[in-house]
Amino acid sequence: MRTLAVALLLVLAGCGGGSDDAPPAKATTSAPTKAATTPTVAPPKGTPAPEALSRFRCAKTPNGVWNSSGYIANDSKSKVTYQVTVYVGEAAGGAEQAKTRQLANVAAGGSTRFVIDKLPAPDNGGSCHVQVLAQR
């Protein structure tokens, strides 16, 4: 840490020399920058539980509507609420639209079927992506 402080002092000392003949630089003002925004939707909470998902299907109907379905199995010894989110399109990390379903209180050792219809999707379609979170 002392080495860094000494090096910083030497660099700053080297910048202090010069003549007073040059006119002072004009201060420029720049447009204020926008503050970082916070998401309007809370991020999902829970533990990833992809192993709970089985028989997942996601397809576009002949009418152009995307639907999904599957089963969630609870292998734990207590009831668990699961959150299933399905997204259609390219996973580019942007502000894409998805649809989420809460599966409350899935019994210990039990399973439940879910259906998520009318998924938002881009005109050119894409792949289906699913996320399962266990909220204990």
CSV table of N, CA and C in Angstrom, one decimal:
chain,number,residue,atom,x,y,z
A,1,MET,N,0.8,-1.2,0.0
A,1,MET,CA,0.0,0.0,0.0
A,1,MET,C,0.9,1.2,0.0
A,2,ARG,N,2.0,1.2,0.8
A,2,ARG,CA,2.9,2.3,0.8
A,2,ARG,C,3.5,2.6,-0.6
A,3,THR,N,3.9,1.5,-1.3
A,3,THR,CA,4.5,1.6,-2.6
A,3,THR,C,3.5,2.3,-3.5
A,4,LEU,N,2.2,2.0,-3.4
A,4,LEU,CA,1.2,2.6,-4.3
A,4,LEU,C,1.1,4.1,-4.0
A,5,ALA,N,1.1,4.5,-2.7
A,5,ALA,CA,1.0,5.9,-2.3
A,5,ALA,C,2.2,6.7,-2.7
A,6,VAL,N,3.5,6.1,-2.6
A,6,VAL,CA,4.7,6.8,-3.1
A,6,VAL,C,4.6,6.9,-4.6
A,7,ALA,N,4.2,5.9,-5.3
A,7,ALA,CA,4.2,6.0,-6.8
A,7,ALA,C,3.2,7.1,-7.2
A,8,LEU,N,2.0,7.2,-6.5
A,8,LEU,CA,1.0,8.2,-6.8
A,8,LEU,C,1.6,9.6,-6.5
A,9,LEU,N,2.3,9.8,-5.4
A,9,LEU,CA,2.9,11.1,-5.1
A,9,LEU,C,3.9,11.5,-6.2
A,10,LEU,N,4.7,10.5,-6.6
A,10,LEU,CA,5.7,10.9,-7.6
A,10,LEU,C,5.0,11.3,-8.9
A,11,VAL,N,4.0,10.6,-9.3
A,11,VAL,CA,3.3,10.9,-10.5
A,11,VAL,C,2.7,12.3,-10.4
A,12,LEU,N,2.0,12.6,-9.3
A,12,LEU,CA,1.4,13.9,-9.1
A,12,LEU,C,2.4,15.0,-9.0
A,13,ALA,N,3.6,14.7,-8.4
A,13,ALA,CA,4.7,15.7,-8.3
A,13,ALA,C,5.2,16.1,-9.7
A,14,GLY,N,5.3,15.1,-10.6
A,14,GLY,CA,5.7,15.3,-12.0
A,14,GLY,C,4.8,16.2,-12.7
A,15,CYS,N,3.5,16.2,-12.4
A,15,CYS,CA,2.5,16.9,-13.1
A,15,CYS,C,2.5,18.4,-12.6
A,16,GLY,N,3.1,18.7,-11.5
A,16,GLY,CA,3.0,20.0,-10.9
A,16,GLY,C,3.9,21.1,-11.6
A,17,GLY,N,4.8,20.7,-12.4
A,17,GLY,CA,5.7,21.7,-13.0
A,17,GLY,C,5.1,22.3,-14.2
A,18,GLY,N,5.6,23.5,-14.6
A,18,GLY,CA,5.1,24.1,-15.8
A,18,GLY,C,5.2,25.6,-15.6
A,19,SER,N,4.9,26.4,-16.7
A,19,SER,CA,4.9,27.8,-16.6
A,19,SER,C,3.5,28.4,-16.4
A,20,ASP,N,3.5,29.6,-16.0
A,20,ASP,CA,2.2,30.3,-15.8
A,20,ASP,C,1.9,31.1,-17.0
A,21,ASP,N,2.6,31.0,-18.1
A,21,ASP,CA,2.4,31.7,-19.3
A,21,ASP,C,1.1,31.3,-20.1
A,22,ALA,N,0.8,30.0,-19.9
A,22,ALA,CA,-0.4,29.5,-20.7
A,22,ALA,C,-1.6,30.0,-20.0
A,23,PRO,N,-2.6,30.3,-20.9
A,23,PRO,CA,-3.9,30.8,-20.3
A,23,PRO,C,-4.6,29.6,-19.6
A,24,PRO,N,-5.4,29.8,-18.6
A,24,PRO,CA,-6.1,28.7,-18.0
A,24,PRO,C,-7.1,28.1,-18.9
A,25,ALA,N,-7.2,26.8,-18.8
A,25,ALA,CA,-8.2,26.1,-19.7
A,25,ALA,C,-9.6,26.5,-19.3
A,26,LYS,N,-10.4,26.7,-20.3
A,26,LYS,CA,-11.8,27.1,-20.1
A,26,LYS,C,-12.6,25.9,-19.5
A,27,ALA,N,-13.4,26.1,-18.5
A,27,ALA,CA,-14.2,25.0,-18.0
A,27,ALA,C,-15.4,24.8,-19.0
A,28,THR,N,-15.6,23.6,-19.2
A,28,THR,CA,-16.7,23.2,-20.1
A,28,THR,C,-17.7,22.5,-19.3
A,29,THR,N,-18.9,22.7,-19.7
A,29,THR,CA,-20.0,22.0,-19.0
A,29,THR,C,-20.6,21.0,-20.0
A,30,SER,N,-20.9,19.9,-19.5
A,30,SER,CA,-21.5,18.8,-20.3
A,30,SER,C,-22.9,18.6,-19.8
A,31,ALA,N,-23.7,18.0,-20.7
A,31,ALA,CA,-25.1,17.7,-20.3
A,31,ALA,C,-25.1,16.7,-19.2
A,32,PRO,N,-26.0,16.8,-18.3
A,32,PRO,CA,-26.0,15.9,-17.1
A,32,PRO,C,-26.3,14.5,-17.6
A,33,THR,N,-25.7,13.5,-17.0
A,33,THR,CA,-25.9,12.2,-17.4
A,33,THR,C,-27.2,11.7,-16.7
A,34,LYS,N,-27.8,10.7,-17.3
A,34,LYS,CA,-29.0,10.2,-16.7
A,34,LYS,C,-28.6,9.2,-15.6
A,35,ALA,N,-29.4,9.2,-14.5
A,35,ALA,CA,-29.1,8.3,-13.4
A,35,ALA,C,-29.5,6.9,-13.8
A,36,ALA,N,-28.9,6.0,-13.2
A,36,ALA,CA,-29.2,4.6,-13.5
A,36,ALA,C,-30.6,4.3,-13.1
A,37,THR,N,-31.3,3.6,-13.9
A,37,THR,CA,-32.7,3.3,-13.5
A,37,THR,C,-32.8,1.9,-12.8
A,38,THR,N,-33.8,1.7,-12.0
A,38,THR,CA,-33.9,0.4,-11.4
A,38,THR,C,-35.1,-0.3,-12.1
A,39,PRO,N,-35.1,-1.6,-12.1
A,39,PRO,CA,-36.2,-2.3,-12.7
A,39,PRO,C,-37.5,-2.0,-12.0
A,40,THR,N,-38.6,-2.0,-12.8
A,40,THR,CA,-39.9,-1.8,-12.2
A,40,THR,C,-40.5,-3.1,-11.7
A,41,VAL,N,-39.9,-4.2,-12.0
A,41,VAL,CA,-40.3,-5.5,-11.5
A,41,VAL,C,-39.2,-6.1,-10.7
A,42,ALA,N,-39.5,-6.6,-9.5
A,42,ALA,CA,-38.5,-7.2,-8.7
A,42,ALA,C,-37.9,-8.4,-9.3
A,43,PRO,N,-36.6,-8.6,-9.2
A,43,PRO,CA,-36.0,-9.8,-9.7
A,43,PRO,C,-36.6,-11.1,-9.1
A,44,PRO,N,-36.5,-12.2,-9.8
A,44,PRO,CA,-37.1,-13.4,-9.2
A,44,PRO,C,-36.3,-13.8,-8.0
A,45,LYS,N,-37.0,-14.4,-7.0
A,45,LYS,CA,-36.4,-14.9,-5.8
A,45,LYS,C,-36.6,-16.4,-5.8
A,46,GLY,N,-35.6,-17.1,-5.3
A,46,GLY,CA,-35.7,-18.5,-5.2
A,46,GLY,C,-34.4,-19.2,-5.6
A,47,THR,N,-34.4,-20.5,-5.4
A,47,THR,CA,-33.3,-21.4,-5.8
A,47,THR,C,-33.6,-22.0,-7.1
A,48,PRO,N,-32.6,-22.0,-8.1
A,48,PRO,CA,-32.9,-22.7,-9.4
A,48,PRO,C,-33.2,-24.2,-9.1
A,49,ALA,N,-34.2,-24.7,-9.8
A,49,ALA,CA,-34.6,-26.1,-9.6
A,49,ALA,C,-35.0,-26.7,-10.9
A,50,PRO,N,-34.0,-26.7,-11.9
A,50,PRO,CA,-34.3,-27.3,-13.2
A,50,PRO,C,-34.7,-28.8,-13.1
A,51,GLU,N,-34.2,-29.5,-12.1
A,51,GLU,CA,-34.4,-30.9,-11.9
A,51,GLU,C,-35.9,-31.2,-11.6
A,52,ALA,N,-36.7,-30.2,-11.1
A,52,ALA,CA,-38.1,-30.4,-10.8
A,52,ALA,C,-38.9,-30.4,-12.1
A,53,LEU,N,-38.4,-30.0,-13.2
A,53,LEU,CA,-39.2,-29.9,-14.4
A,53,LEU,C,-39.1,-31.2,-15.2
A,54,SER,N,-40.3,-31.6,-15.8
A,54,SER,CA,-40.3,-32.7,-16.7
A,54,SER,C,-41.4,-32.5,-17.7
A,55,ARG,N,-41.2,-33.2,-18.8
A,55,ARG,CA,-42.2,-33.2,-19.9
A,55,ARG,C,-42.6,-31.8,-20.4
A,56,PHE,N,-41.6,-31.0,-20.4
A,56,PHE,CA,-41.8,-29.6,-20.8
A,56,PHE,C,-42.0,-29.5,-22.3
A,57,ARG,N,-43.1,-28.8,-22.7
A,57,ARG,CA,-43.4,-28.6,-24.1
A,57,ARG,C,-43.7,-27.1,-24.4
A,58,CYS,N,-43.2,-26.7,-25.5
A,58,CYS,CA,-43.4,-25.3,-25.9
A,58,CYS,C,-43.5,-25.2,-27.4
A,59,ALA,N,-44.6,-24.8,-27.9
A,59,ALA,CA,-44.7,-24.8,-29.4
A,59,ALA,C,-45.7,-23.7,-29.8
A,60,LYS,N,-45.5,-23.4,-31.1
A,60,LYS,CA,-46.4,-22.4,-31.8
A,60,LYS,C,-47.6,-23.1,-32.4
A,61,THR,N,-48.8,-22.7,-32.1
A,61,THR,CA,-49.9,-23.3,-32.7
A,61,THR,C,-50.1,-22.8,-34.2
A,62,PRO,N,-50.9,-23.5,-35.0
A,62,PRO,CA,-51.1,-23.1,-36.4
A,62,PRO,C,-51.6,-21.6,-36.5
A,63,ASN,N,-52.2,-21.1,-35.4
A,63,ASN,CA,-52.7,-19.8,-35.4
A,63,ASN,C,-51.7,-18.8,-35.0
A,64,GLY,N,-50.5,-19.2,-34.8
A,64,GLY,CA,-49.3,-18.4,-34.4
A,64,GLY,C,-49.2,-18.0,-33.0
A,65,VAL,N,-49.9,-18.7,-32.1
A,65,VAL,CA,-49.9,-18.5,-30.6
A,65,VAL,C,-48.9,-19.5,-30.0
A,66,TRP,N,-48.0,-19.0,-29.1
A,66,TRP,CA,-47.1,-19.9,-28.4
A,66,TRP,C,-47.7,-20.3,-27.1
A,67,ASN,N,-47.6,-21.6,-26.8
A,67,ASN,CA,-48.1,-22.2,-25.5
A,67,ASN,C,-47.1,-23.1,-25.0
A,68,SER,N,-47.1,-23.3,-23.6
A,68,SER,CA,-46.2,-24.2,-23.0
A,68,SER,C,-46.9,-25.0,-21.9
A,69,SER,N,-46.3,-26.1,-21.6
A,69,SER,CA,-46.8,-26.9,-20.5
A,69,SER,C,-45.7,-27.9,-20.0
A,70,GLY,N,-46.0,-28.4,-18.8
A,70,GLY,CA,-45.0,-29.4,-18.2
A,70,GLY,C,-45.5,-29.8,-16.8
A,71,TYR,N,-44.6,-30.5,-16.2
A,71,TYR,CA,-44.8,-31.0,-14.8
A,71,TYR,C,-43.7,-30.5,-13.9
A,72,ILE,N,-44.1,-30.2,-12.7
A,72,ILE,CA,-43.1,-29.9,-11.6
A,72,ILE,C,-43.3,-30.9,-10.5
A,73,ALA,N,-42.2,-31.6,-10.2
A,73,ALA,CA,-42.2,-32.6,-9.1
A,73,ALA,C,-41.4,-32.1,-7.9
A,74,ASN,N,-42.0,-32.3,-6.7
A,74,ASN,CA,-41.3,-31.8,-5.5
A,74,ASN,C,-40.7,-33.1,-4.8
A,75,ASP,N,-39.4,-33.2,-4.9
A,75,ASP,CA,-38.8,-34.4,-4.2
A,75,ASP,C,-38.4,-34.1,-2.8
A,76,SER,N,-38.7,-32.9,-2.3
A,76,SER,CA,-38.3,-32.6,-0.9
A,76,SER,C,-39.3,-33.2,0.1
A,77,LYS,N,-39.0,-33.0,1.4
A,77,LYS,CA,-39.9,-33.5,2.4
A,77,LYS,C,-40.9,-32.5,3.0
A,78,SER,N,-40.9,-31.4,2.3
A,78,SER,CA,-41.9,-30.4,2.7
A,78,SER,C,-42.5,-29.7,1.5
A,79,LYS,N,-43.7,-29.1,1.7
A,79,LYS,CA,-44.3,-28.4,0.5
A,79,LYS,C,-43.4,-27.2,0.0
A,80,VAL,N,-43.4,-27.0,-1.3
A,80,VAL,CA,-42.6,-25.9,-1.9
A,80,VAL,C,-43.5,-25.2,-2.9
A,81,THR,N,-43.3,-23.9,-3.0
A,81,THR,CA,-43.8,-23.1,-4.0
A,81,THR,C,-42.8,-22.9,-5.1
A,82,TYR,N,-43.2,-23.2,-6.4
A,82,TYR,CA,-42.3,-23.1,-7.5
A,82,TYR,C,-42.8,-21.9,-8.4
A,83,GLN,N,-41.8,-21.3,-9.0
A,83,GLN,CA,-42.1,-20.2,-10.0
A,83,GLN,C,-41.5,-20.7,-11.3
A,84,VAL,N,-42.4,-20.7,-12.3
A,84,VAL,CA,-42.0,-21.2,-13.7
A,84,VAL,C,-42.1,-20.0,-14.6
A,85,THR,N,-41.0,-19.6,-15.3
A,85,THR,CA,-41.0,-18.5,-16.2
A,85,THR,C,-40.6,-19.1,-17.6
A,86,VAL,N,-41.4,-18.7,-18.6
A,86,VAL,CA,-41.1,-19.2,-20.0
A,86,VAL,C,-41.0,-17.9,-20.9
A,87,TYR,N,-40.0,-18.0,-21.7
A,87,TYR,CA,-39.6,-16.9,-22.7
A,87,TYR,C,-39.4,-17.5,-24.0
A,88,VAL,N,-40.0,-16.8,-25.1
A,88,VAL,CA,-39.7,-17.2,-26.4
A,88,VAL,C,-38.9,-16.2,-27.2
A,89,GLY,N,-37.8,-16.6,-27.8
A,89,GLY,CA,-37.0,-15.7,-28.5
A,89,GLY,C,-35.6,-15.9,-28.3
A,90,GLU,N,-34.7,-15.0,-28.8
A,90,GLU,CA,-33.3,-15.1,-28.6
A,90,GLU,C,-32.9,-14.7,-27.2
A,91,ALA,N,-32.1,-15.4,-26.5
A,91,ALA,CA,-31.7,-15.1,-25.2
A,91,ALA,C,-30.5,-14.1,-25.3
A,92,ALA,N,-30.8,-12.8,-25.4
A,92,ALA,CA,-29.8,-11.8,-25.7
A,92,ALA,C,-29.5,-11.0,-24.4
A,93,GLY,N,-30.3,-11.2,-23.3
A,93,GLY,CA,-30.0,-10.5,-22.1
A,93,GLY,C,-30.6,-9.1,-22.0
A,94,GLY,N,-31.5,-8.8,-22.9
A,94,GLY,CA,-32.1,-7.5,-22.9
A,94,GLY,C,-33.4,-7.5,-22.1
A,95,ALA,N,-34.3,-6.6,-22.5
A,95,ALA,CA,-35.6,-6.5,-21.7
A,95,ALA,C,-36.7,-7.2,-22.5
A,96,GLU,N,-36.5,-8.5,-22.6
A,96,GLU,CA,-37.5,-9.3,-23.3
A,96,GLU,C,-38.7,-9.6,-22.4
A,97,GLN,N,-39.8,-9.9,-23.0
A,97,GLN,CA,-41.0,-10.2,-22.3
A,97,GLN,C,-41.1,-11.7,-22.1
A,98,ALA,N,-41.6,-12.1,-20.9
A,98,ALA,CA,-41.8,-13.5,-20.6
A,98,ALA,C,-43.1,-13.6,-19.8
A,99,LYS,N,-43.5,-14.9,-19.5
A,99,LYS,CA,-44.7,-15.1,-18.7
A,99,LYS,C,-44.3,-16.0,-17.6
A,100,THR,N,-44.9,-15.7,-16.4
A,100,THR,CA,-44.5,-16.5,-15.2
A,100,THR,C,-45.8,-17.0,-14.6
A,101,ARG,N,-45.6,-18.2,-14.0
A,101,ARG,CA,-46.7,-18.8,-13.2
A,101,ARG,C,-46.2,-19.3,-11.9
A,102,GLN,N,-46.9,-19.0,-10.8
A,102,GLN,CA,-46.6,-19.5,-9.5
A,102,GLN,C,-47.4,-20.8,-9.3
A,103,LEU,N,-46.7,-21.8,-8.8
A,103,LEU,CA,-47.3,-23.1,-8.4
A,103,LEU,C,-47.1,-23.2,-6.9
A,104,ALA,N,-48.2,-22.8,-6.2
A,104,ALA,CA,-48.1,-22.7,-4.7
A,104,ALA,C,-48.2,-24.0,-4.1
A,105,ASN,N,-47.4,-24.2,-3.0
A,105,ASN,CA,-47.6,-25.3,-2.1
A,105,ASN,C,-47.7,-26.7,-2.8
A,106,VAL,N,-46.7,-27.0,-3.6
A,106,VAL,CA,-46.6,-28.4,-4.2
A,106,VAL,C,-46.3,-29.3,-3.1
A,107,ALA,N,-47.1,-30.3,-2.9
A,107,ALA,CA,-46.9,-31.2,-1.7
A,107,ALA,C,-45.6,-32.0,-1.8
A,108,ALA,N,-45.1,-32.3,-0.6
A,108,ALA,CA,-43.8,-33.1,-0.5
A,108,ALA,C,-44.0,-34.4,-1.2
A,109,GLY,N,-43.1,-34.8,-2.1
A,109,GLY,CA,-43.2,-36.0,-2.9
A,109,GLY,C,-44.3,-36.0,-4.0
A,110,GLY,N,-44.9,-34.9,-4.2
A,110,GLY,CA,-46.0,-34.7,-5.2
A,110,GLY,C,-45.5,-34.0,-6.4
A,111,SER,N,-46.5,-33.9,-7.4
A,111,SER,CA,-46.2,-33.2,-8.6
A,111,SER,C,-47.4,-32.5,-9.1
A,112,THR,N,-47.3,-31.5,-9.9
A,112,THR,CA,-48.4,-30.8,-10.5
A,112,THR,C,-48.1,-30.4,-11.9
A,113,ARG,N,-49.1,-30.3,-12.7
A,113,ARG,CA,-49.0,-29.9,-14.1
A,113,ARG,C,-49.2,-28.4,-14.2
A,114,PHE,N,-48.5,-27.7,-15.1
A,114,PHE,CA,-48.8,-26.3,-15.4
A,114,PHE,C,-48.9,-26.1,-16.9
A,115,VAL,N,-49.7,-25.0,-17.2
A,115,VAL,CA,-49.9,-24.6,-18.5
A,115,VAL,C,-49.7,-23.1,-18.6
A,116,ILE,N,-48.9,-22.6,-19.5
A,116,ILE,CA,-48.7,-21.2,-19.7
A,116,ILE,C,-49.0,-20.9,-21.2
A,117,ASP,N,-50.2,-20.3,-21.4
A,117,ASP,CA,-50.6,-20.0,-22.8
A,117,ASP,C,-50.4,-18.6,-23.2
A,118,LYS,N,-50.5,-18.4,-24.5
A,118,LYS,CA,-50.4,-17.0,-25.1
A,118,LYS,C,-49.1,-16.3,-24.6
A,119,LEU,N,-48.0,-17.0,-24.8
A,119,LEU,CA,-46.6,-16.5,-24.5
A,119,LEU,C,-46.3,-15.3,-25.4
A,120,PRO,N,-45.8,-14.2,-24.9
A,120,PRO,CA,-45.3,-13.2,-25.8
A,120,PRO,C,-44.1,-13.7,-26.6
A,121,ALA,N,-44.1,-13.4,-27.9
A,121,ALA,CA,-43.0,-13.9,-28.8
A,121,ALA,C,-42.7,-12.9,-29.9
A,122,PRO,N,-41.5,-12.8,-30.3
A,122,PRO,CA,-41.2,-11.9,-31.5
A,122,PRO,C,-41.8,-12.5,-32.8
A,123,ASP,N,-42.0,-11.7,-33.8
A,123,ASP,CA,-42.6,-12.1,-35.0
A,123,ASP,C,-41.9,-13.3,-35.7
A,124,ASN,N,-40.6,-13.3,-35.5
A,124,ASN,CA,-39.8,-14.3,-36.1
A,124,ASN,C,-39.7,-15.6,-35.2
A,125,GLY,N,-40.4,-15.6,-34.1
A,125,GLY,CA,-40.4,-16.8,-33.2
A,125,GLY,C,-39.1,-16.9,-32.5
A,126,GLY,N,-38.6,-18.1,-32.4
A,126,GLY,CA,-37.3,-18.3,-31.7
A,126,GLY,C,-37.4,-19.6,-30.9
A,127,SER,N,-36.5,-19.7,-30.0
A,127,SER,CA,-36.5,-20.9,-29.1
A,127,SER,C,-37.2,-20.6,-27.8
A,128,CYS,N,-37.7,-21.6,-27.1
A,128,CYS,CA,-38.4,-21.5,-25.8
A,128,CYS,C,-37.3,-21.6,-24.7
A,129,HIS,N,-37.4,-20.8,-23.7
A,129,HIS,CA,-36.5,-20.9,-22.6
A,129,HIS,C,-37.3,-20.9,-21.4
A,130,VAL,N,-37.0,-21.8,-20.4
A,130,VAL,CA,-37.8,-22.0,-19.2
A,130,VAL,C,-36.8,-21.9,-18.0
A,131,GLN,N,-37.4,-21.3,-16.9
A,131,GLN,CA,-36.6,-21.1,-15.7
A,131,GLN,C,-37.6,-21.6,-14.6
A,132,VAL,N,-37.1,-22.5,-13.7
A,132,VAL,CA,-37.8,-23.0,-12.6
A,132,VAL,C,-37.1,-22.6,-11.3
A,133,LEU,N,-37.8,-21.9,-10.4
A,133,LEU,CA,-37.2,-21.5,-9.1
A,133,LEU,C,-38.1,-22.1,-8.0
A,134,ALA,N,-37.4,-22.7,-7.0
A,134,ALA,CA,-38.1,-23.2,-5.8
A,134,ALA,C,-38.0,-22.1,-4.7
A,135,GLN,N,-39.1,-21.7,-4.2
A,135,GLN,CA,-39.2,-20.7,-3.2
A,135,GLN,C,-39.6,-21.4,-1.8
A,136,ARG,N,-38.6,-21.6,-1.0
A,136,ARG,CA,-38.9,-22.4,0.2
A,136,ARG,C,-39.1,-21.5,1.4
